[in-house]
Amino acid sequence: MTSSALPAPLTGRVTALHELRARAPLFLAILFATTIAASLGNLLFPEDSLFHVSTYTITLLGKYLCYALLAMSVDVVWGYCGILSLGHGAFFTLGGYALGMYLMRQIGDRGVYGNPELPDFMVFLDWQELPWYWAGFDQFWIAALMVLLVPGLLAFVFGYLAFRSRVVGVYLSIMTQAMTYALMLGFFRNELGFGGNNGLTDFKDLLGYNLQADTTRVGLMFASAVALGLAYVISQWMMGSKLGRVIIAIRDDEARARFIGFRTENYKIWLFVYSALLAAIAGALYVPQVGIINPGEFSPVNSIEMVVWVAVGGRGTLYGAIIGAILVNYAKTRFTAIWPEAWLFALGALFVGVTVFLPQGIVGLFKNRLAGRAT
Amino acid sequence: MTLLKDIRNSMPRDQVWPFLIEKRPPKIDASHRVLLYVEGLSVSFDGFKALNNLNLYIDDGELRCLIGANGAGKTTLMDVITGKTQPDEGEVWFGQTIDLLGKKEAEIAELGIGRKFQKPSVFEAQTVFANLELAMRMNKSIWPTLLARLNSAQSDRIAEVLGVIGLTEHSGLLAGALSHGQKQWLEIGMLLVADPRLLLIDEPVAGMTAQETERTAELLTSLAGEHTVVVVEHDMEFVRSIARTVTVLHQGAVLAEGSMQDVQNHPAVIEVYLGEDS
Ligand SMILES: Nc1ncnc2c1ncn2[C@@H]1O[C@H](COP(=O)(O)OP(=O)(O)OP(=O)(O)O)[C@@H](O)[C@H]1O
Ligand SMILES: [Mg+2]
């Protein structure tokens, strides 16, 4: 009754949570229909068939899915809790390195120097034995554990220090940038034992499967889709629960949330850890598909790019972040093929344009359209 | 076999592990009638004394009005009680046993001190219902919140409060879409569902119509007794309609205290108010 007198965007947002709940089956259907069709197209149809999907496309799709998961991890903290992290690349890259270390150990004596124990770059540096922190990385389960443990721990320590001291806003964003920048400088150094500026590469196989094989490629792409789907459902469940409402309350008025009894610091710390874990899983799935991980991934620009994906897609909806990541990366793939030097400028322009004209991103545009038509 | 014994000893059947015990707020001891003690409180901002050696005692179950000119320090006093501001000097006790200074906002809220802000502050991007649900008294740590489902008693309580604050029809509406007066009511509703022992209410009727103001007065008077209520208000008509005891603050200290009539006839009050008027 009174609601019809309200401006459309306001009433439109009333049902945001219900809408989100209704979107999960649709999202999963699109995700798996696309990935299954692409997989079948690659594995079943011969190259000259109309329905053939190239392995290049499969890998590209897998990469986009990892970016989508990464974008979602940014949305969880930024869109829902107002924590603008400009350092999420750090968690992504650490996850990638942890799996990369396993892939390095899998090479065994098939490296250029044929050393069964040491990765090539260590032989090159004249190292005699594996550093202690490489121990165990020949075991997949240990590597998988480290994919979660290392970024999770970093996020916890960072969050504990920052949120407990009530650092917010720009200061927090700068701290996250500094974190990823410091890691980048560290990983560039050869002495650290992660391959210096070349990073980790020349991977051969994963769990015994040849990384160059089509089936492995399809499998990895599919694993990325499963990870994205699971993360989406879990995140959506979290954000639709009372926990999600507390997180949104913290975003909109943290002081008020404290006065009704929520220890907001704890909520922020654990949300940050959860988000870092999603980013780390994305990184771990990304590395075997692109075949390399190097310190460049820690670069602050990368982390800013992730924020742009989310801004373009639309904050605080999860699927907006996914749409943004895929669209911007598709544009990037196209753009850099034509005019690579100009990409950063295009990205900057995109960010400014979206901030000014589409504060709620692409998703917001469609939502307003729909709400506008309804009245 | 000692290992087995150790394991058994670590799991005594007659005890529960400490982390499984639900945290309960400590008992508030108001056996000496006074629920809130504020003594010698001073707060300064860059040398400016917002509170200056202030003393205030609020009895259990009392309805107290705080009045005073703009900048007298009323809001600052509430900030100190609720843990937002740490004072330079003084003490604040909740009952005989609980020292409020040094405690965090959330901890103080958990003890049963609720607050309504001067500027209506509700969660505008969430529904009226969600606002009440968030404010409801329940375990506010992360896991219980993630798994929280409203039981029927809690839903009933929210429905009841919605009725009291007259927002039943708007329960699914975003709080941001409410009128100013309705937001004030919602914020009062958020206090009610939390069922606090002590309510600190800063300017509840600002922006309300005469009718709404009257209803607020009724509500606050009905709360006193079971709850202890401290109200800050500039609307003298309103204060007159609810007040039993009035405290006048002036430049961060108590100028006068007593019934509305006593206070109005108090020479110091007359001097300050007339002095300001002329
Ligand atoms: N954070 C702060 N920093 C600096 N000065 C402050 C701060 N908070 C309050 N003050 C000052 O302290 C004095 C007391 O403010 P307070 O808000 O407690 O007054 P009040 O009695 O609530 O007034 P009003 O009726 O206008 O709400 C004012 O002069 C105000 O400017
Ligand atoms: Mg005030």
XYZ file of C-alpha atoms in Angstrom, chain B:
278
model
C 46.438 -47.494 30.755
C 47.293 -44.114 32.212
C 46.574 -42.635 28.804
C 43.053 -43.962 28.908
C 42.681 -42.567 32.382
C 43.905 -39.186 31.261
C 41.447 -39.138 28.431
C 38.667 -40.117 30.768
C 39.667 -37.445 33.245
C 39.628 -34.842 30.548
C 36.011 -35.666 29.836
C 34.293 -35.764 33.205
C 30.649 -36.678 32.815
C 29.392 -34.316 35.429
C 30.941 -31.291 33.765
C 30.682 -29.403 30.516
C 33.649 -27.984 28.688
C 33.940 -24.284 29.416
C 33.498 -23.268 25.760
C 30.143 -25.022 25.617
C 28.702 -23.103 28.525
C 26.461 -20.333 27.373
C 27.779 -16.976 28.477
C 25.462 -15.197 30.827
C 25.849 -11.598 31.825
C 26.931 -11.200 35.425
C 24.261 -10.464 37.918
C 23.587 -6.800 38.417
C 23.492 -5.876 42.046
C 21.191 -2.937 42.658
C 20.527 -3.848 46.257
C 21.290 -0.327 47.406
C 18.546 1.046 45.157
C 20.995 2.790 42.852
C 21.494 1.145 39.446
C 23.892 3.606 37.855
C 26.627 5.498 39.645
C 28.446 8.282 37.861
C 31.049 9.977 40.022
C 33.485 12.796 39.361
C 33.269 12.308 35.631
C 35.337 14.595 33.421
C 35.788 14.447 29.666
C 37.662 16.974 27.621
C 38.003 17.398 23.881
C 41.135 19.326 22.964
C 41.125 21.146 26.287
C 37.398 21.887 26.167
C 35.638 20.296 29.125
C 32.487 18.632 27.813
C 31.919 16.997 31.222
C 33.239 18.590 34.335
C 33.297 16.574 37.541
C 29.785 15.294 37.010
C 27.943 13.237 39.612
C 24.757 11.379 38.863
C 22.921 8.538 40.571
C 20.058 6.775 38.885
C 17.790 4.557 40.981
C 16.661 1.158 39.854
C 13.336 1.414 38.040
C 13.422 5.170 37.867
C 12.451 7.387 34.940
C 14.889 10.272 34.849
C 14.896 13.233 32.534
C 18.099 15.023 31.653
C 17.744 18.528 30.339
C 20.190 21.252 29.486
C 21.127 23.650 26.745
C 22.854 22.556 23.554
C 26.368 21.446 24.305
C 25.679 20.853 27.994
C 27.213 17.399 27.712
C 24.137 15.170 27.703
C 25.128 13.094 24.707
C 28.724 12.918 25.887
C 27.511 11.456 29.169
C 25.691 8.708 27.272
C 28.796 8.122 25.179
C 30.813 7.475 28.321
C 28.228 5.150 29.864
C 27.982 3.056 26.701
C 31.730 2.756 26.161
C 32.096 5.014 23.158
C 34.167 7.630 24.931
C 36.711 7.053 27.666
C 36.712 9.771 30.329
C 39.767 11.546 31.676
C 38.630 11.088 35.219
C 35.818 9.625 37.235
C 33.982 6.386 37.700
C 30.921 4.751 36.233
C 29.411 1.719 37.958
C 26.482 -0.390 36.900
C 25.009 -1.653 40.121
C 27.366 -2.255 43.032
C 29.715 -4.542 41.233
C 30.229 -3.737 37.582
C 32.741 -1.125 36.541
C 31.747 0.106 33.100
C 34.894 2.042 32.300
C 37.302 0.212 30.027
C 34.593 -2.081 28.704
C 33.850 -2.266 24.988
C 30.527 -1.127 23.521
C 29.349 -4.659 22.752
C 30.154 -5.857 26.252
C 28.192 -3.017 27.812
C 25.249 -3.737 25.522
C 25.395 -7.356 26.630
C 25.202 -6.277 30.270
C 21.809 -4.804 29.499
C 22.367 -1.163 28.666
C 20.502 -0.087 25.547
C 20.762 3.195 23.779
C 18.751 5.268 21.363
C 20.733 7.856 19.483
C 19.983 11.526 19.074
C 20.079 11.220 15.314
C 17.836 8.294 14.407
C 20.167 5.487 13.475
C 18.531 2.391 12.107
C 19.906 0.077 9.439
C 18.350 1.720 6.424
C 19.213 -0.941 3.862
C 17.392 -3.595 5.869
C 13.757 -4.215 6.613
C 11.997 -3.066 9.746
C 11.718 -6.699 10.797
C 15.432 -7.350 10.241
C 16.282 -4.291 12.311
C 14.337 -5.680 15.240
C 15.753 -9.155 14.738
C 19.291 -7.772 14.851
C 18.618 -5.845 18.032
C 16.934 -8.787 19.759
C 18.567 -10.109 22.874
C 20.294 -13.367 21.947
C 23.747 -14.849 21.609
C 25.628 -12.410 19.383
C 28.749 -14.392 18.604
C 29.434 -15.617 15.096
C 28.401 -19.288 14.973
C 25.131 -18.918 16.823
C 24.322 -15.968 14.585
C 25.029 -17.946 11.429
C 22.731 -20.744 12.554
C 20.145 -18.514 14.207
C 16.502 -19.292 13.560
C 13.846 -17.308 15.309
C 11.864 -19.506 17.651
C 8.196 -18.831 18.056
C 8.635 -16.941 21.312
C 11.080 -14.619 19.580
C 8.843 -14.106 16.547
C 5.973 -13.364 18.875
C 8.092 -10.869 20.728
C 9.008 -9.087 17.498
C 5.369 -9.065 16.418
C 4.413 -7.647 19.792
C 7.012 -4.878 19.570
C 5.933 -4.113 16.001
C 2.470 -3.594 17.395
C 3.679 -1.361 20.203
C 5.646 0.880 17.850
C 2.846 0.879 15.283
C 4.899 -0.549 12.431
C 3.187 -3.917 11.987
C 2.111 -3.074 8.462
C 5.562 -1.867 7.543
C 7.502 -4.832 8.860
C 8.694 -5.816 5.373
C 9.600 -2.297 4.352
C 13.160 -1.020 4.250
C 13.883 1.098 7.294
C 15.307 3.768 4.987
C 11.840 4.285 3.540
C 10.254 5.206 6.887
C 9.383 8.735 7.920
C 11.544 10.463 10.488
C 9.088 9.827 13.295
C 8.728 6.170 12.303
C 12.482 5.751 12.382
C 12.487 7.127 15.907
C 9.866 4.566 16.822
C 11.767 1.778 15.165
C 14.794 2.705 17.171
C 12.743 2.615 20.341
C 11.473 -0.782 19.187
C 15.048 -1.954 18.791
C 15.572 -1.027 22.416
C 12.457 -2.879 23.508
C 13.327 -6.194 21.851
C 16.740 -6.105 23.471
C 14.962 -5.927 26.834
C 17.724 -3.948 28.563
C 17.873 -3.191 32.251
C 18.827 0.413 31.593
C 17.623 2.469 28.634
C 19.421 5.631 27.594
C 17.208 7.592 25.254
C 18.533 10.662 23.486
C 15.868 13.053 22.164
C 13.135 10.546 21.389
C 10.451 12.944 20.174
C 12.443 15.190 17.851
C 10.580 15.266 14.542
C 7.460 13.613 15.931
C 3.917 14.917 15.608
C 2.047 15.914 18.747
C 0.157 12.653 18.652
C 3.296 10.558 18.229
C 4.912 12.497 21.060
C 2.025 11.670 23.330
C 2.276 7.992 22.526
C 6.006 8.052 23.196
C 5.366 9.622 26.577
C 2.918 6.849 27.424
C 5.321 4.179 26.310
C 8.270 5.513 28.300
C 6.221 5.915 31.465
C 4.968 2.365 31.109
C 8.530 1.080 30.774
C 9.730 2.611 34.025
C 9.526 0.334 36.997
C 10.537 -2.829 35.305
C 13.248 -0.978 33.397
C 15.274 2.041 34.316
C 14.953 4.866 31.831
C 17.077 7.947 31.285
C 15.655 10.391 28.761
C 17.326 13.427 27.263
C 14.873 15.848 25.732
C 14.590 19.509 24.799
C 10.815 19.455 24.480
C 9.770 20.843 27.858
C 6.135 19.961 27.364
C 7.167 16.350 26.887
C 9.497 16.403 29.873
C 6.755 17.841 32.023
C 4.391 15.087 30.938
C 6.688 12.215 31.915
C 9.134 13.517 34.462
C 9.288 12.537 38.052
C 12.857 13.605 38.647
C 14.671 16.042 36.398
C 18.384 16.692 36.286
C 19.626 19.909 34.736
C 23.067 19.785 33.166
C 25.014 22.912 32.520
C 28.523 23.102 31.096
C 29.207 19.486 31.842
C 28.054 19.453 35.451
C 24.803 19.024 37.342
C 23.178 22.363 37.995
C 20.030 21.230 39.738
C 18.007 18.126 40.443
C 14.488 17.508 41.674
C 10.892 17.549 40.545
C 10.019 19.622 37.509
C 8.604 22.310 39.739
C 11.598 22.441 42.061
C 13.924 22.691 39.124
C 11.962 25.459 37.457
C 12.054 27.505 40.619
C 15.696 26.780 41.344
C 17.612 30.077 41.477
C 20.659 28.741 39.623
C 18.497 27.414 36.800
C 16.564 30.652 36.531
C 19.778 32.593 36.460
C 21.349 30.448 33.736
C 18.277 30.333 31.553
C 17.305 33.966 31.987
C 20.922 34.956 31.630
C 21.077 33.157 28.310
C 17.803 34.544 27.080
C 18.653 38.174 27.646
